[in-house]
Amino acid sequence: IHDDATAKDLGFRGGTVAGSIHMEQFPPVLVRAFGQRWFETGSLSTYFRNATTDGEPVRACVRTPALGADAAQVDVWMEDEHGAQVLEGTASAGVPAEPSRLRAKLQEPRTAGELRLFAHLRAGANAGPVPTRLEPAAAAARQRVLTEPLPWYEAASPWGGPIANQGLVVHLMRPIEAAMGLFRGKAVGLFGAIEVRHINGPVFVGRDYEVSGTILAVGDTPKSEYVWYESTMREPGGSRDVASMIMMLRLMKASSPLWHADRA
């Protein structure tokens, strides 16, 4: 979906910017809102509304939390230069009483519909743990192209060594997808929603972790099939949870041979 020709064939204006990239643009303002504790117990829960293409300017917005609150959750959103909403969601620090944007979204009623790409998946199925690690070279390569960098990503941080930005935390969680056997048919996919939550953060560069995952829901829309799953990152041996992620992945029906005859 990030290739111009592929994206245009599916009705997009061009190759889309991944939602995880837009999540990378929030931490500087989240640190202003919550302080450095956001990297310890904070979350960012985002539901993607409109895709952007390379080079399009966007603005990340965060409502100010109540002063001195131990646990707080606020609305966040991103808009493009024309005011169109790119994403909506919530951010928090601590353990707020109210559900995050994606936790609330998961409570909405849904039916599985007709599934062809995700027909083999069942809610409740789980897998893992599988090892994961962010190598310093990979972190440095991403740092060179970040539009909203923080010095903690590549040098000493308040917690010691360099820490991972949100986009890289997302990709550190994704090895669980193969273990859960998510993809069995050829199709173009894109992120529909992502939540990253620090439990005992931050996530460090150059440190070994392991990830487990559980399928939360599967379903379809007129143009896509989707799967929701939750993953948890732990220190090796499961001694301590470090972070968690909720992911909603979409596969476009028009890009799949399993649906092509019906959409021709």
PDB file of C-alpha atoms in Angstrom, residues 21-255:
ATOM      1  CA  ILE A  21       4.890   6.710  11.216  1.00  0.00           C
ATOM      2  CA  HIS A  22       2.245   9.191  12.321  1.00  0.00           C
ATOM      3  CA  MET A  23       2.455   7.776  15.849  1.00  0.00           C
ATOM      4  CA  GLU A  24       6.139   8.749  15.845  1.00  0.00           C
ATOM      5  CA  GLN A  25       5.093  12.391  15.581  1.00  0.00           C
ATOM      6  CA  PHE A  26       3.278  12.454  18.951  1.00  0.00           C
ATOM      7  CA  PRO A  27       5.917  11.716  21.676  1.00  0.00           C
ATOM      8  CA  PRO A  28       7.455  15.229  21.865  1.00  0.00           C
ATOM      9  CA  VAL A  29       4.060  16.783  22.588  1.00  0.00           C
ATOM     10  CA  LEU A  30       3.062  13.870  24.863  1.00  0.00           C
ATOM     11  CA  VAL A  31       6.181  14.488  26.944  1.00  0.00           C
ATOM     12  CA  ARG A  32       5.147  18.139  27.178  1.00  0.00           C
ATOM     13  CA  ALA A  33       1.678  17.054  28.327  1.00  0.00           C
ATOM     14  CA  PHE A  34       2.563  14.233  30.739  1.00  0.00           C
ATOM     15  CA  GLY A  35       6.295  14.501  31.393  1.00  0.00           C
ATOM     16  CA  GLN A  36       8.845  11.717  30.923  1.00  0.00           C
ATOM     17  CA  ARG A  37       6.547   9.292  32.777  1.00  0.00           C
ATOM     18  CA  TRP A  38       4.647   8.900  29.510  1.00  0.00           C
ATOM     19  CA  PHE A  39       7.475   6.575  28.374  1.00  0.00           C
ATOM     20  CA  GLU A  40       7.065   4.577  31.605  1.00  0.00           C
ATOM     21  CA  THR A  41       3.283   4.087  31.923  1.00  0.00           C
ATOM     22  CA  GLY A  42       1.810   6.055  29.016  1.00  0.00           C
ATOM     23  CA  SER A  43      -0.307   4.982  26.065  1.00  0.00           C
ATOM     24  CA  LEU A  44      -1.183   6.242  22.598  1.00  0.00           C
ATOM     25  CA  SER A  45      -4.346   4.730  21.111  1.00  0.00           C
ATOM     26  CA  THR A  46      -5.065   5.705  17.491  1.00  0.00           C
ATOM     27  CA  TYR A  47      -7.805   4.917  14.975  1.00  0.00           C
ATOM     28  CA  PHE A  48      -6.852   5.934  11.447  1.00  0.00           C
ATOM     29  CA  ARG A  49      -9.429   7.892   9.458  1.00  0.00           C
ATOM     30  CA  ASN A  50      -7.788   9.238   6.283  1.00  0.00           C
ATOM     31  CA  ALA A  51      -4.561   8.153   4.627  1.00  0.00           C
ATOM     32  CA  THR A  52      -1.803  10.632   3.814  1.00  0.00           C
ATOM     33  CA  THR A  53       0.888  10.470   1.144  1.00  0.00           C
ATOM     34  CA  ASP A  54       4.596  11.264   1.320  1.00  0.00           C
ATOM     35  CA  GLY A  55       5.413  14.883   2.088  1.00  0.00           C
ATOM     36  CA  GLU A  56       1.924  16.010   3.080  1.00  0.00           C
ATOM     37  CA  PRO A  57       2.069  18.241   6.187  1.00  0.00           C
ATOM     38  CA  VAL A  58       0.098  17.146   9.260  1.00  0.00           C
ATOM     39  CA  ARG A  59      -0.428  18.472  12.795  1.00  0.00           C
ATOM     40  CA  ALA A  60      -0.444  16.273  15.920  1.00  0.00           C
ATOM     41  CA  CYS A  61      -2.826  17.594  18.592  1.00  0.00           C
ATOM     42  CA  VAL A  62      -3.147  16.612  22.270  1.00  0.00           C
ATOM     43  CA  ARG A  63      -5.552  18.042  24.828  1.00  0.00           C
ATOM     44  CA  THR A  64      -3.917  19.230  28.050  1.00  0.00           C
ATOM     45  CA  PRO A  65      -4.418  16.840  31.002  1.00  0.00           C
ATOM     46  CA  ALA A  66      -5.549  18.093  34.399  1.00  0.00           C
ATOM     47  CA  LEU A  67      -2.650  19.514  36.374  1.00  0.00           C
ATOM     48  CA  GLY A  68      -1.216  17.084  38.939  1.00  0.00           C
ATOM     49  CA  ALA A  69      -3.403  14.095  37.991  1.00  0.00           C
ATOM     50  CA  ASP A  70      -1.743  10.762  38.812  1.00  0.00           C
ATOM     51  CA  ALA A  71      -3.697   8.992  36.079  1.00  0.00           C
ATOM     52  CA  ALA A  72      -5.110  10.947  33.158  1.00  0.00           C
ATOM     53  CA  GLN A  73      -6.448  10.268  29.669  1.00  0.00           C
ATOM     54  CA  VAL A  74      -6.966  12.923  27.001  1.00  0.00           C
ATOM     55  CA  ASP A  75      -8.121  13.104  23.411  1.00  0.00           C
ATOM     56  CA  VAL A  76      -5.577  13.201  20.601  1.00  0.00           C
ATOM     57  CA  TRP A  77      -6.004  13.710  16.888  1.00  0.00           C
ATOM     58  CA  MET A  78      -4.080  14.519  13.747  1.00  0.00           C
ATOM     59  CA  GLU A  79      -5.223  16.700  10.879  1.00  0.00           C
ATOM     60  CA  ASP A  80      -3.826  17.583   7.484  1.00  0.00           C
ATOM     61  CA  GLU A  81      -3.278  21.088   6.116  1.00  0.00           C
ATOM     62  CA  HIS A  82      -6.911  21.225   4.956  1.00  0.00           C
ATOM     63  CA  GLY A  83      -8.304  20.266   8.371  1.00  0.00           C
ATOM     64  CA  ALA A  84      -9.242  16.695   7.409  1.00  0.00           C
ATOM     65  CA  GLN A  85      -8.830  14.233  10.271  1.00  0.00           C
ATOM     66  CA  VAL A  86      -5.999  11.759   9.703  1.00  0.00           C
ATOM     67  CA  LEU A  87      -6.517   9.916  13.000  1.00  0.00           C
ATOM     68  CA  GLU A  88      -8.387  10.149  16.285  1.00  0.00           C
ATOM     69  CA  GLY A  89      -7.674   8.576  19.623  1.00  0.00           C
ATOM     70  CA  THR A  90      -6.590   8.944  23.211  1.00  0.00           C
ATOM     71  CA  ALA A  91      -3.351   9.213  25.151  1.00  0.00           C
ATOM     72  CA  SER A  92      -2.798   8.544  28.821  1.00  0.00           C
ATOM     73  CA  ALA A  93      -0.315   8.240  31.630  1.00  0.00           C
ATOM     74  CA  GLY A  94      -0.806   5.937  34.593  1.00  0.00           C
ATOM     75  CA  VAL A  95      -3.923   3.730  34.690  1.00  0.00           C
ATOM     76  CA  PRO A  96      -6.988   5.874  33.910  1.00  0.00           C
ATOM     77  CA  ALA A  97     -10.474   4.626  34.808  1.00  0.00           C
ATOM     78  CA  GLU A  98     -11.937   5.087  31.336  1.00  0.00           C
ATOM     79  CA  PRO A  99     -11.117   2.775  28.396  1.00  0.00           C
ATOM     80  CA  SER A 100      -8.755   3.885  25.655  1.00  0.00           C
ATOM     81  CA  ARG A 101     -10.084   4.737  22.196  1.00  0.00           C
ATOM     82  CA  LEU A 102      -9.359   1.244  20.881  1.00  0.00           C
ATOM     83  CA  ARG A 103     -10.604  -0.577  23.983  1.00  0.00           C
ATOM     84  CA  ALA A 104     -13.894   1.277  23.535  1.00  0.00           C
ATOM     85  CA  LYS A 105     -13.880   0.520  19.792  1.00  0.00           C
ATOM     86  CA  LEU A 106     -13.491  -3.190  20.494  1.00  0.00           C
ATOM     87  CA  GLN A 107     -16.697  -3.158  22.541  1.00  0.00           C
ATOM     88  CA  GLU A 108     -18.777  -2.083  19.537  1.00  0.00           C
ATOM     89  CA  PRO A 109     -21.009  -4.843  18.087  1.00  0.00           C
ATOM     90  CA  ARG A 110     -19.713  -6.538  14.953  1.00  0.00           C
ATOM     91  CA  THR A 111     -20.372  -9.616  12.847  1.00  0.00           C
ATOM     92  CA  ALA A 112     -17.693 -11.733  11.224  1.00  0.00           C
ATOM     93  CA  GLY A 113     -19.266 -11.509   7.758  1.00  0.00           C
ATOM     94  CA  GLU A 114     -17.836 -13.554   4.897  1.00  0.00           C
ATOM     95  CA  LEU A 115     -14.136 -14.184   5.417  1.00  0.00           C
ATOM     96  CA  ARG A 116     -11.755 -15.605   2.823  1.00  0.00           C
ATOM     97  CA  LEU A 117      -8.382 -14.124   3.773  1.00  0.00           C
ATOM     98  CA  PHE A 118      -8.869 -14.468   7.550  1.00  0.00           C
ATOM     99  CA  ALA A 119     -11.265 -17.435   7.543  1.00  0.00           C
ATOM    100  CA  HIS A 120      -8.694 -19.557   9.410  1.00  0.00           C
ATOM    101  CA  LEU A 121      -8.534 -17.189  12.406  1.00  0.00           C
ATOM    102  CA  ARG A 122     -10.589 -17.464  15.587  1.00  0.00           C
ATOM    103  CA  ALA A 123     -10.932 -14.952  18.427  1.00  0.00           C
ATOM    104  CA  GLY A 124      -9.106 -16.195  21.504  1.00  0.00           C
ATOM    105  CA  ALA A 125      -6.338 -18.036  19.637  1.00  0.00           C
ATOM    106  CA  ASN A 126      -2.899 -17.164  20.960  1.00  0.00           C
ATOM    107  CA  ALA A 127       0.768 -17.744  20.178  1.00  0.00           C
ATOM    108  CA  GLY A 128       4.245 -17.043  21.471  1.00  0.00           C
ATOM    109  CA  PRO A 129       6.462 -16.120  23.022  1.00  0.00           C
ATOM    110  CA  VAL A 130       8.785 -15.228  20.164  1.00  0.00           C
ATOM    111  CA  PRO A 131      12.040 -13.258  20.538  1.00  0.00           C
ATOM    112  CA  THR A 132      12.356  -9.659  19.362  1.00  0.00           C
ATOM    113  CA  ARG A 133      15.100  -7.047  19.533  1.00  0.00           C
ATOM    114  CA  LEU A 134      15.771  -3.572  18.133  1.00  0.00           C
ATOM    115  CA  GLU A 135      19.344  -3.432  16.905  1.00  0.00           C
ATOM    116  CA  PRO A 136      21.188  -0.094  17.261  1.00  0.00           C
ATOM    117  CA  ALA A 137      21.844   0.102  13.508  1.00  0.00           C
ATOM    118  CA  ALA A 138      18.122  -0.188  12.730  1.00  0.00           C
ATOM    119  CA  ALA A 139      17.277   2.452  15.340  1.00  0.00           C
ATOM    120  CA  ALA A 140      19.942   4.809  13.957  1.00  0.00           C
ATOM    121  CA  ALA A 141      18.639   4.384  10.396  1.00  0.00           C
ATOM    122  CA  ARG A 142      15.118   5.322  11.493  1.00  0.00           C
ATOM    123  CA  GLN A 143      16.399   8.257  13.560  1.00  0.00           C
ATOM    124  CA  ARG A 144      17.890   9.835  10.430  1.00  0.00           C
ATOM    125  CA  VAL A 145      14.457  10.258   8.824  1.00  0.00           C
ATOM    126  CA  LEU A 146      12.255  11.052  11.835  1.00  0.00           C
ATOM    127  CA  THR A 147      10.351  14.317  11.474  1.00  0.00           C
ATOM    128  CA  GLU A 148       9.895  14.647  15.270  1.00  0.00           C
ATOM    129  CA  PRO A 149      13.047  13.206  16.897  1.00  0.00           C
ATOM    130  CA  LEU A 150      13.951  13.124  20.567  1.00  0.00           C
ATOM    131  CA  PRO A 151      17.569  12.986  21.787  1.00  0.00           C
ATOM    132  CA  TRP A 152      16.646   9.999  23.987  1.00  0.00           C
ATOM    133  CA  TYR A 153      16.273   7.847  20.869  1.00  0.00           C
ATOM    134  CA  GLU A 154      19.994   7.906  20.088  1.00  0.00           C
ATOM    135  CA  ALA A 155      21.865   8.989  23.231  1.00  0.00           C
ATOM    136  CA  ALA A 156      21.634   8.708  26.986  1.00  0.00           C
ATOM    137  CA  SER A 157      18.064   8.912  28.319  1.00  0.00           C
ATOM    138  CA  PRO A 158      16.728   9.461  31.844  1.00  0.00           C
ATOM    139  CA  TRP A 159      16.547   5.634  32.091  1.00  0.00           C
ATOM    140  CA  GLY A 160      20.082   4.955  30.913  1.00  0.00           C
ATOM    141  CA  GLY A 161      20.591   3.947  27.281  1.00  0.00           C
ATOM    142  CA  PRO A 162      18.667   4.999  24.158  1.00  0.00           C
ATOM    143  CA  ILE A 163      14.982   4.110  23.889  1.00  0.00           C
ATOM    144  CA  ALA A 164      12.748   3.078  20.978  1.00  0.00           C
ATOM    145  CA  ASN A 165      10.349   5.487  19.288  1.00  0.00           C
ATOM    146  CA  GLN A 166       6.704   4.474  18.871  1.00  0.00           C
ATOM    147  CA  GLY A 167       6.973   3.306  15.279  1.00  0.00           C
ATOM    148  CA  LEU A 168       9.818   0.972  16.165  1.00  0.00           C
ATOM    149  CA  VAL A 169       7.950  -0.351  19.214  1.00  0.00           C
ATOM    150  CA  VAL A 170       5.110  -1.273  16.841  1.00  0.00           C
ATOM    151  CA  HIS A 171       7.458  -3.207  14.588  1.00  0.00           C
ATOM    152  CA  LEU A 172       9.132  -4.912  17.556  1.00  0.00           C
ATOM    153  CA  MET A 173       5.689  -6.350  18.395  1.00  0.00           C
ATOM    154  CA  ARG A 174       4.873  -7.569  14.888  1.00  0.00           C
ATOM    155  CA  PRO A 175       6.938 -10.807  14.779  1.00  0.00           C
ATOM    156  CA  ILE A 176       4.015 -12.399  16.633  1.00  0.00           C
ATOM    157  CA  GLU A 177       1.926 -12.136  13.442  1.00  0.00           C
ATOM    158  CA  ALA A 178       3.819 -14.990  11.788  1.00  0.00           C
ATOM    159  CA  ALA A 179       3.522 -17.126  14.923  1.00  0.00           C
ATOM    160  CA  MET A 180      -0.261 -16.572  14.915  1.00  0.00           C
ATOM    161  CA  GLY A 181      -0.398 -17.467  11.196  1.00  0.00           C
ATOM    162  CA  LEU A 182      -2.250 -14.300  10.231  1.00  0.00           C
ATOM    163  CA  PHE A 183      -1.447 -14.238   6.522  1.00  0.00           C
ATOM    164  CA  ARG A 184      -2.277 -17.176   4.252  1.00  0.00           C
ATOM    165  CA  GLY A 185      -3.531 -15.410   1.149  1.00  0.00           C
ATOM    166  CA  LYS A 186      -1.912 -12.805  -1.076  1.00  0.00           C
ATOM    167  CA  ALA A 187      -3.368  -9.338  -0.509  1.00  0.00           C
ATOM    168  CA  VAL A 188      -2.353  -5.719   0.099  1.00  0.00           C
ATOM    169  CA  GLY A 189      -2.655  -4.694   3.736  1.00  0.00           C
ATOM    170  CA  LEU A 190      -2.673  -1.513   5.787  1.00  0.00           C
ATOM    171  CA  PHE A 191      -2.932  -0.497   9.430  1.00  0.00           C
ATOM    172  CA  GLY A 192      -6.455   0.357  10.547  1.00  0.00           C
ATOM    173  CA  ALA A 193      -5.729   1.146  14.204  1.00  0.00           C
ATOM    174  CA  ILE A 194      -2.826   0.837  16.664  1.00  0.00           C
ATOM    175  CA  GLU A 195      -2.482   1.284  20.402  1.00  0.00           C
ATOM    176  CA  VAL A 196       0.881   1.138  22.173  1.00  0.00           C
ATOM    177  CA  ARG A 197       0.912   1.111  25.971  1.00  0.00           C
ATOM    178  CA  HIS A 198       3.981   1.275  28.195  1.00  0.00           C
ATOM    179  CA  ILE A 199       3.536  -0.950  31.247  1.00  0.00           C
ATOM    180  CA  ASN A 200       7.030  -0.876  32.742  1.00  0.00           C
ATOM    181  CA  GLY A 201       8.698   1.247  30.098  1.00  0.00           C
ATOM    182  CA  PRO A 202      10.507   2.475  28.256  1.00  0.00           C
ATOM    183  CA  VAL A 203      11.475  -0.028  25.528  1.00  0.00           C
ATOM    184  CA  PHE A 204      15.233   0.031  25.016  1.00  0.00           C
ATOM    185  CA  VAL A 205      17.384  -0.199  21.922  1.00  0.00           C
ATOM    186  CA  GLY A 206      19.721  -3.222  21.888  1.00  0.00           C
ATOM    187  CA  ARG A 207      17.850  -5.237  24.494  1.00  0.00           C
ATOM    188  CA  ASP A 208      16.271  -8.689  24.141  1.00  0.00           C
ATOM    189  CA  TYR A 209      12.523  -9.065  24.632  1.00  0.00           C
ATOM    190  CA  GLU A 210       9.846 -11.640  23.836  1.00  0.00           C
ATOM    191  CA  VAL A 211       6.338 -11.120  22.475  1.00  0.00           C
ATOM    192  CA  SER A 212       3.109 -13.115  22.836  1.00  0.00           C
ATOM    193  CA  GLY A 213      -0.197 -12.426  21.094  1.00  0.00           C
ATOM    194  CA  THR A 214      -3.937 -13.153  21.117  1.00  0.00           C
ATOM    195  CA  ILE A 215      -6.553 -12.755  18.375  1.00  0.00           C
ATOM    196  CA  LEU A 216      -9.309 -10.422  19.599  1.00  0.00           C
ATOM    197  CA  ALA A 217     -11.728 -10.231  16.647  1.00  0.00           C
ATOM    198  CA  VAL A 218     -12.071 -10.796  12.905  1.00  0.00           C
ATOM    199  CA  GLY A 219     -14.562  -9.333  10.450  1.00  0.00           C
ATOM    200  CA  ASP A 220     -15.061  -7.576   7.166  1.00  0.00           C
ATOM    201  CA  THR A 221     -16.251  -4.378   5.521  1.00  0.00           C
ATOM    202  CA  PRO A 222     -17.376  -3.951   1.902  1.00  0.00           C
ATOM    203  CA  LYS A 223     -13.766  -3.295   0.838  1.00  0.00           C
ATOM    204  CA  SER A 224     -11.617  -5.179   3.357  1.00  0.00           C
ATOM    205  CA  GLU A 225     -11.225  -7.996   5.836  1.00  0.00           C
ATOM    206  CA  TYR A 226      -9.731  -7.134   9.202  1.00  0.00           C
ATOM    207  CA  VAL A 227      -8.210  -8.745  12.267  1.00  0.00           C
ATOM    208  CA  TRP A 228      -7.709  -7.263  15.729  1.00  0.00           C
ATOM    209  CA  TYR A 229      -4.996  -8.733  17.934  1.00  0.00           C
ATOM    210  CA  GLU A 230      -3.245  -7.830  21.158  1.00  0.00           C
ATOM    211  CA  SER A 231       0.430  -8.467  21.870  1.00  0.00           C
ATOM    212  CA  THR A 232       2.485  -8.164  25.041  1.00  0.00           C
ATOM    213  CA  MET A 233       6.223  -7.559  25.191  1.00  0.00           C
ATOM    214  CA  ARG A 234       8.089  -8.994  28.170  1.00  0.00           C
ATOM    215  CA  GLU A 235      11.600  -9.327  29.422  1.00  0.00           C
ATOM    216  CA  PRO A 236      13.047 -12.760  28.512  1.00  0.00           C
ATOM    217  CA  GLY A 237      11.514 -15.550  30.547  1.00  0.00           C
ATOM    218  CA  GLY A 238       8.305 -13.579  31.093  1.00  0.00           C
ATOM    219  CA  SER A 239       9.668 -11.959  34.239  1.00  0.00           C
ATOM    220  CA  ARG A 240       8.112  -8.534  33.643  1.00  0.00           C
ATOM    221  CA  ASP A 241       5.683  -7.002  31.141  1.00  0.00           C
ATOM    222  CA  VAL A 242       7.234  -3.984  29.416  1.00  0.00           C
ATOM    223  CA  ALA A 243       4.660  -2.873  26.820  1.00  0.00           C
ATOM    224  CA  SER A 244       1.538  -3.978  24.984  1.00  0.00           C
ATOM    225  CA  MET A 245      -0.045  -3.271  21.613  1.00  0.00           C
ATOM    226  CA  ILE A 246      -3.493  -3.518  20.086  1.00  0.00           C
ATOM    227  CA  MET A 247      -3.364  -3.755  16.292  1.00  0.00           C
ATOM    228  CA  MET A 248      -6.112  -3.760  13.681  1.00  0.00           C
ATOM    229  CA  LEU A 249      -4.881  -4.895  10.275  1.00  0.00           C
ATOM    230  CA  ARG A 250      -6.911  -4.578   7.077  1.00  0.00           C
ATOM    231  CA  LEU A 251      -6.444  -6.604   3.884  1.00  0.00           C
ATOM    232  CA  MET A 252      -7.984  -5.095   0.755  1.00  0.00           C
ATOM    233  CA  LYS A 253     -10.400  -7.472  -0.984  1.00  0.00           C
ATOM    234  CA  ALA A 254      -9.738  -5.946  -4.408  1.00  0.00           C
ATOM    235  CA  SER A 255      -6.056  -6.917  -4.133  1.00  0.00           C
TER     236      SER A 255
END
